[in-house]
Amino acid sequence: MTNTTYLGFAGTYTKKESQGIYSFLLDTKEEKIKAVKVAAQTSNPTYVAISNDNEYLYAVAKDGDRGGVGSFKIDHKTAELKELNQLLSEGPSPCHVTVNKKNTVVLSANYHRGTIDAYSAADDGSLQRMIATVQHEGQGLHPERQEKPHVHFAGFTPDERFIVAVDLGTDRLVTYLLADDNLSEVSTLQLQPGSGPRHIVFHPNGRYAYIMTELSSEVIALQYHAETGSFEAIAYVSTIPEDFNENNQGSAIHISQDGKFVYVANRGHNSIALFRVDDETGKVTFVEHTSTEGDWPRDFVLDPSENFIVASNQNSGNLVLFKRDRETGRLTFVHGDVSVPEVVCVKFIHC
């Protein structure tokens, strides 16, 4: 790709029309999303992660009653994916996948099973074996959504010394150490009951982190202690207007590379909420809501230049392009008639 055109991939559900993982190009000069096509035919690849060297893509995988993770080789010339292999086990597929910077460990979070699974990756990008797994226990206040553990995110701390897991079902943020094929718990933060934490991002300075909650629609600002892997909550801020009384479920959360702005998506209110970060305290202040020009924004992503944001609306099956003001963080709608059926997750190759 040129320095004005970026390659992206979209994970989807394949319950209706979708065929798997889609690729697309963002032309920042023309300010358009184009060349959308099927990159790999595969079942329910709802979340994807791209290796730091841009050579491989890892995705949620499903085959009948088995679920796990699949690996793919990225063809940058054709924007297609060559499947390398899958590692599956009996039971539901995970909801989140990520990979470390060295491309040696792939993590998945399994919402239905309540587990975090770690896989080893070979030099050729293929998955070798599951090296560790941990089963969460407990429940939360919500009778339907928190009847058992629901791990929604598993990822690495900025220095990749620890692994963090966000459990929507038990309202917990848990830190683990991966060593000798074992995930050992090192710290747990109990969040407000019924909040339903979903995803977490770290501030570039490594001292703060931010959680988006699904059930209470809040951003939780956290102090992070890198030496111990522990967290403490410093503020809870609503992501929806006070007078909005319809169903809303928080989804994705991302932070700009300069650490000045946090963005979150609201499913139901169908918006991206913008927050300004206080450098000294780590707390966030609400700035504005921007309509996602579609229904049920499951995810969004800042492009490599951070001059644009691409949002994915699952129910309306469309990608939406926004121009981003780097000084104010504000978004301006560009266009939203880019069809990707049952779209969930969007990722760009790294620059």
Coordinates of C-alpha atoms in Angstrom, one line a residue:
M1 CA 0.0 0.0 0.0
T2 CA 1.1 3.6 -0.6
N3 CA 1.5 6.1 2.3
T4 CA -2.0 7.5 1.4
T5 CA -3.8 4.1 1.1
Y6 CA -4.1 1.7 3.9
L7 CA -5.2 -2.0 3.9
G8 CA -7.9 -3.0 6.4
F9 CA -9.7 -6.2 7.3
A10 CA -13.2 -6.7 8.8
G11 CA -14.3 -9.7 10.8
T12 CA -18.0 -10.7 10.6
Y13 CA -20.7 -13.1 11.7
T14 CA -21.6 -15.5 8.9
K15 CA -25.2 -16.3 10.1
K16 CA -26.9 -14.7 7.0
E17 CA -25.1 -13.2 4.0
S18 CA -21.4 -12.8 5.1
Q19 CA -18.8 -15.2 3.7
G20 CA -16.1 -14.6 6.3
I21 CA -13.2 -12.0 6.5
Y22 CA -13.4 -9.0 4.2
S23 CA -10.6 -6.7 3.1
F24 CA -10.9 -3.1 2.1
L25 CA -8.7 -0.1 1.2
L26 CA -8.9 3.4 2.8
D27 CA -7.8 6.0 0.3
T28 CA -7.0 9.0 2.5
K29 CA -6.4 11.2 -0.6
E30 CA -9.9 10.6 -2.0
E31 CA -11.3 10.1 1.5
K32 CA -13.0 6.9 0.5
I33 CA -13.3 3.2 1.5
K34 CA -13.1 1.1 -1.6
A35 CA -12.1 -2.3 -3.0
V36 CA -14.2 -4.3 -0.4
K37 CA -14.0 -8.0 -1.1
V38 CA -14.0 -11.4 0.6
A39 CA -10.4 -12.0 1.8
A40 CA -11.1 -15.5 3.3
Q41 CA -14.1 -17.7 3.5
T42 CA -14.4 -18.9 7.0
S43 CA -17.1 -19.3 9.7
N44 CA -18.0 -16.6 12.2
P45 CA -14.6 -14.8 12.2
T46 CA -16.0 -12.1 14.5
Y47 CA -12.8 -10.7 15.8
V48 CA -9.4 -10.4 14.1
A49 CA -5.9 -9.4 15.1
I50 CA -2.9 -8.5 12.9
S51 CA 0.7 -9.4 13.8
N52 CA 3.1 -6.6 14.5
D53 CA 5.1 -7.3 11.3
N54 CA 1.9 -7.3 9.2
E55 CA 2.5 -10.8 7.9
Y56 CA -0.2 -12.7 9.7
L57 CA -3.8 -12.3 10.7
Y58 CA -5.5 -14.3 13.6
A59 CA -9.2 -14.7 13.8
V60 CA -12.0 -16.3 15.9
A61 CA -12.7 -19.6 14.3
K62 CA -15.8 -21.9 14.3
D63 CA -16.5 -25.3 12.8
G64 CA -19.8 -26.9 13.7
D65 CA -19.8 -27.3 17.5
R66 CA -16.1 -26.5 17.9
G67 CA -14.5 -23.1 18.4
G68 CA -11.0 -21.6 18.6
V69 CA -8.6 -19.5 16.7
G70 CA -7.4 -19.6 13.0
S71 CA -4.2 -18.2 11.5
F72 CA -3.8 -16.6 8.0
K73 CA -1.0 -15.3 5.8
I74 CA -1.6 -11.8 4.5
D75 CA -1.1 -11.3 0.8
H76 CA -0.5 -7.5 0.5
K77 CA -0.7 -7.5 -3.3
T78 CA -4.1 -9.1 -3.6
A79 CA -5.5 -8.1 -0.1
E80 CA -6.4 -11.8 0.3
L81 CA -5.7 -14.2 3.2
K82 CA -4.3 -17.7 2.9
E83 CA -5.4 -19.9 5.7
L84 CA -2.6 -21.6 7.6
N85 CA -4.4 -23.6 10.2
Q86 CA -6.9 -23.7 13.0
L87 CA -6.8 -24.9 16.6
L88 CA -10.3 -25.9 17.7
S89 CA -11.9 -27.6 20.7
E90 CA -15.4 -28.6 21.6
G91 CA -17.7 -25.8 22.7
P92 CA -18.4 -22.2 21.6
S93 CA -15.9 -20.0 19.8
P94 CA -14.2 -17.1 21.5
C95 CA -15.2 -13.4 21.1
H96 CA -11.8 -11.7 21.1
V97 CA -8.3 -12.5 19.8
T98 CA -4.9 -10.7 20.1
V99 CA -1.3 -11.4 19.5
N100 CA 1.9 -10.2 21.2
K101 CA 4.5 -8.1 19.4
K102 CA 6.9 -10.9 18.8
N103 CA 4.1 -13.0 17.3
T104 CA 4.9 -15.9 19.6
V105 CA 1.7 -15.9 21.7
V106 CA -1.9 -15.6 20.6
L107 CA -4.6 -15.0 23.3
S108 CA -8.4 -15.6 23.0
A109 CA -11.2 -14.6 25.4
N110 CA -14.2 -16.9 25.4
Y111 CA -17.4 -15.2 26.5
H112 CA -19.5 -18.3 26.6
R113 CA -17.0 -20.6 28.3
G114 CA -15.6 -17.9 30.6
T115 CA -12.0 -18.8 29.8
I116 CA -8.7 -17.2 28.7
D117 CA -6.7 -19.4 26.3
A118 CA -3.1 -18.9 25.2
Y119 CA -1.7 -20.4 22.1
S120 CA 1.9 -20.6 20.8
A121 CA 2.6 -19.4 17.2
A122 CA 5.3 -20.8 15.0
D123 CA 7.8 -18.7 12.9
D124 CA 5.6 -19.3 9.9
G125 CA 2.6 -17.7 11.6
S126 CA 0.7 -21.0 12.2
L127 CA -0.7 -21.9 15.5
Q128 CA 1.2 -24.7 17.3
R129 CA -0.7 -25.6 20.4
M130 CA -2.7 -24.3 23.4
I131 CA -0.1 -23.6 26.0
A132 CA -2.3 -22.4 28.9
T133 CA -5.9 -21.9 29.8
V134 CA -7.7 -20.5 32.9
Q135 CA -11.4 -20.8 33.9
H136 CA -13.1 -17.9 35.6
E137 CA -15.7 -18.5 38.4
G138 CA -18.5 -16.4 39.9
Q139 CA -21.4 -14.2 38.7
G140 CA -22.7 -10.7 38.8
L141 CA -25.9 -8.8 39.5
H142 CA -27.6 -9.0 36.1
P143 CA -29.8 -12.1 36.1
E144 CA -29.5 -12.8 32.3
R145 CA -26.1 -11.3 31.4
Q146 CA -24.1 -12.0 34.5
E147 CA -25.3 -15.5 35.5
K148 CA -21.8 -16.8 35.1
P149 CA -18.3 -15.6 34.0
H150 CA -18.2 -14.0 30.5
V151 CA -14.6 -13.1 29.6
H152 CA -14.8 -10.5 26.8
F153 CA -11.2 -9.4 26.4
A154 CA -7.7 -10.8 27.0
G155 CA -4.7 -8.8 26.0
F156 CA -1.2 -7.8 27.0
T157 CA 0.0 -4.9 29.2
P158 CA 2.1 -2.3 27.3
D159 CA 5.4 -4.0 28.4
E160 CA 3.8 -7.4 27.7
R161 CA 5.0 -8.6 31.1
F162 CA 1.4 -9.4 32.1
I163 CA -1.9 -10.5 30.5
V164 CA -5.1 -8.7 31.4
A165 CA -8.6 -10.2 31.2
V166 CA -11.9 -8.3 31.3
D167 CA -14.8 -10.3 32.6
L168 CA -18.3 -8.9 31.8
G169 CA -20.0 -11.6 33.9
T170 CA -18.3 -11.0 37.2
D171 CA -17.4 -7.3 36.9
R172 CA -13.7 -8.1 37.3
L173 CA -10.4 -7.0 35.8
V174 CA -7.8 -9.7 36.3
T175 CA -4.1 -9.6 35.7
Y176 CA -2.2 -12.8 34.9
L177 CA 1.4 -13.9 34.5
L178 CA 2.1 -16.4 31.7
A179 CA 5.1 -18.5 32.6
D180 CA 6.0 -22.2 32.2
D181 CA 2.8 -22.9 30.2
N182 CA 0.7 -21.6 33.1
L183 CA -1.5 -18.5 33.6
S184 CA -1.2 -17.5 37.3
E185 CA -3.3 -14.7 38.8
V186 CA -1.3 -11.7 40.2
S187 CA -4.0 -9.1 40.8
T188 CA -7.8 -8.6 40.6
L189 CA -9.8 -5.4 40.6
Q190 CA -13.5 -5.7 41.5
L191 CA -15.5 -3.1 39.5
Q192 CA -18.9 -1.6 40.3
P193 CA -21.6 -4.4 40.4
G194 CA -23.6 -4.6 37.3
S195 CA -21.3 -2.5 35.2
G196 CA -20.4 -5.4 32.8
P197 CA -16.8 -4.4 31.7
R198 CA -16.1 -5.3 28.0
H199 CA -12.8 -4.0 26.6
I200 CA -9.7 -2.1 27.9
V201 CA -7.1 0.2 26.4
F202 CA -3.9 1.6 27.9
H203 CA -2.8 5.2 27.7
P204 CA 0.5 5.6 25.8
N205 CA 2.2 6.7 29.0
G206 CA 1.5 3.3 30.6
R207 CA 0.2 4.9 33.8
Y208 CA -3.5 4.9 32.9
A209 CA -6.0 2.6 31.3
Y210 CA -9.7 2.8 30.3
I211 CA -12.5 0.3 30.3
M212 CA -15.7 0.5 28.3
T213 CA -18.6 -1.2 30.1
E214 CA -21.3 -2.9 28.2
L215 CA -24.1 -3.0 30.7
S216 CA -23.8 0.4 32.4
S217 CA -22.5 2.3 29.4
E218 CA -19.5 3.9 31.2
V219 CA -15.9 4.7 30.7
I220 CA -13.9 3.6 33.7
A221 CA -10.6 5.5 34.1
L222 CA -7.9 3.4 35.9
Q223 CA -4.5 4.0 37.4
Y224 CA -2.2 1.2 36.3
H225 CA 0.8 0.1 38.3
A226 CA 3.2 -1.6 35.9
E227 CA 5.5 -3.0 38.5
T228 CA 2.8 -5.1 40.1
G229 CA 0.3 -5.4 37.3
S230 CA -2.5 -4.0 39.5
F231 CA -5.1 -1.4 38.8
E232 CA -7.3 1.1 40.8
A233 CA -10.4 2.8 39.5
I234 CA -10.3 6.6 39.6
A235 CA -13.5 7.6 37.8
Y236 CA -16.7 6.3 36.1
V237 CA -18.2 8.5 33.3
S238 CA -21.4 7.8 31.4
T239 CA -21.1 7.4 27.6
I240 CA -24.8 8.2 26.8
P241 CA -27.0 11.3 27.4
E242 CA -28.9 11.4 30.7
D243 CA -32.2 11.5 28.9
F244 CA -31.5 8.5 26.7
N245 CA -33.7 5.7 28.2
E246 CA -33.7 3.1 25.4
N247 CA -31.5 0.0 25.3
N248 CA -27.8 0.7 25.0
Q249 CA -24.9 -1.6 25.1
G250 CA -21.3 -0.2 25.2
S251 CA -18.9 -1.8 22.7
A252 CA -15.5 -0.8 21.5
I253 CA -13.0 1.6 23.1
H254 CA -9.8 3.1 21.5
I255 CA -7.3 5.8 22.4
S256 CA -5.4 8.2 20.1
Q257 CA -1.6 7.6 19.9
D258 CA -1.0 11.0 21.6
G259 CA -3.1 9.9 24.6
K260 CA -5.3 13.0 24.3
F261 CA -8.6 11.4 23.3
V262 CA -10.6 8.3 24.2
Y263 CA -13.4 7.1 21.8
V264 CA -16.1 4.6 22.6
A265 CA -19.0 3.2 20.7
N266 CA -22.6 2.9 21.9
R267 CA -24.9 0.3 20.5
G268 CA -28.5 1.5 20.7
H269 CA -27.7 5.1 20.9
N270 CA -25.7 4.3 17.8
S271 CA -22.9 6.8 18.4
I272 CA -19.3 7.3 19.0
A273 CA -18.6 9.3 22.2
L274 CA -15.5 11.4 22.4
F275 CA -13.7 12.1 25.7
R276 CA -10.7 14.4 26.3
V277 CA -8.0 13.0 28.6
D278 CA -6.5 15.0 31.5
D279 CA -2.7 14.3 31.3
E280 CA -2.2 14.9 35.0
T281 CA -5.1 13.0 36.5
G282 CA -5.9 10.4 33.8
K283 CA -9.6 11.3 34.1
V284 CA -11.8 11.9 31.0
T285 CA -14.2 14.7 30.1
F286 CA -17.0 14.2 27.6
V287 CA -16.8 16.3 24.4
E288 CA -19.5 15.1 22.0
H289 CA -21.5 12.3 20.4
T290 CA -21.3 11.5 16.7
S291 CA -23.9 9.3 15.0
T292 CA -22.5 6.2 13.4
E293 CA -24.9 6.5 10.5
G294 CA -26.0 2.9 11.0
D295 CA -27.4 0.4 13.5
W296 CA -25.4 -1.3 16.3
P297 CA -21.8 -0.1 16.0
R298 CA -19.9 -3.1 17.2
D299 CA -16.4 -1.7 16.6
F300 CA -14.4 1.1 15.1
V301 CA -10.7 1.8 14.4
L302 CA -8.4 4.8 13.9
D303 CA -6.5 4.5 10.7
P304 CA -2.7 4.5 10.8
S305 CA -2.5 8.2 10.0
E306 CA -5.2 8.9 12.8
N307 CA -6.8 11.4 10.4
F308 CA -9.8 9.1 10.0
I309 CA -12.0 6.6 11.9
V310 CA -13.8 3.7 10.3
A311 CA -16.8 2.4 12.3
S312 CA -18.6 -0.9 11.7
N313 CA -22.4 -1.2 12.2
Q314 CA -23.4 -4.8 12.6
N315 CA -27.1 -4.7 12.1
S316 CA -27.1 -2.4 9.1
G317 CA -24.0 -4.1 7.7
N318 CA -22.1 -1.0 6.7
L319 CA -18.7 0.6 7.3
V320 CA -18.7 4.3 7.9
L321 CA -15.9 6.8 7.3
F322 CA -15.2 9.8 9.5
K323 CA -12.6 12.5 9.2
R324 CA -10.8 13.2 12.5
D325 CA -9.5 16.6 13.7
R326 CA -6.2 15.7 15.5
E327 CA -6.3 18.9 17.6
T328 CA -9.9 18.7 18.9
G329 CA -10.5 15.0 18.4
R330 CA -13.9 15.7 16.8
L331 CA -15.3 13.6 13.9
T332 CA -16.9 14.6 10.7
F333 CA -19.0 12.2 8.7
V334 CA -17.6 11.5 5.2
H335 CA -19.7 8.5 3.9
G336 CA -21.4 5.4 5.2
D337 CA -22.8 3.4 2.3
V338 CA -20.0 0.8 2.3
S339 CA -21.6 -2.6 2.5
V340 CA -20.0 -5.4 4.6
P341 CA -22.7 -7.8 5.9
E342 CA -22.9 -8.7 9.6
V343 CA -19.7 -6.7 10.2
V344 CA -18.2 -6.8 13.7
C345 CA -14.5 -6.0 14.0
V346 CA -12.2 -3.7 11.9
K347 CA -8.4 -3.6 11.9
F348 CA -5.7 -1.9 9.8
I349 CA -2.3 -3.2 9.0
H350 CA 0.3 -1.4 11.2
C351 CA 2.5 1.4 9.9

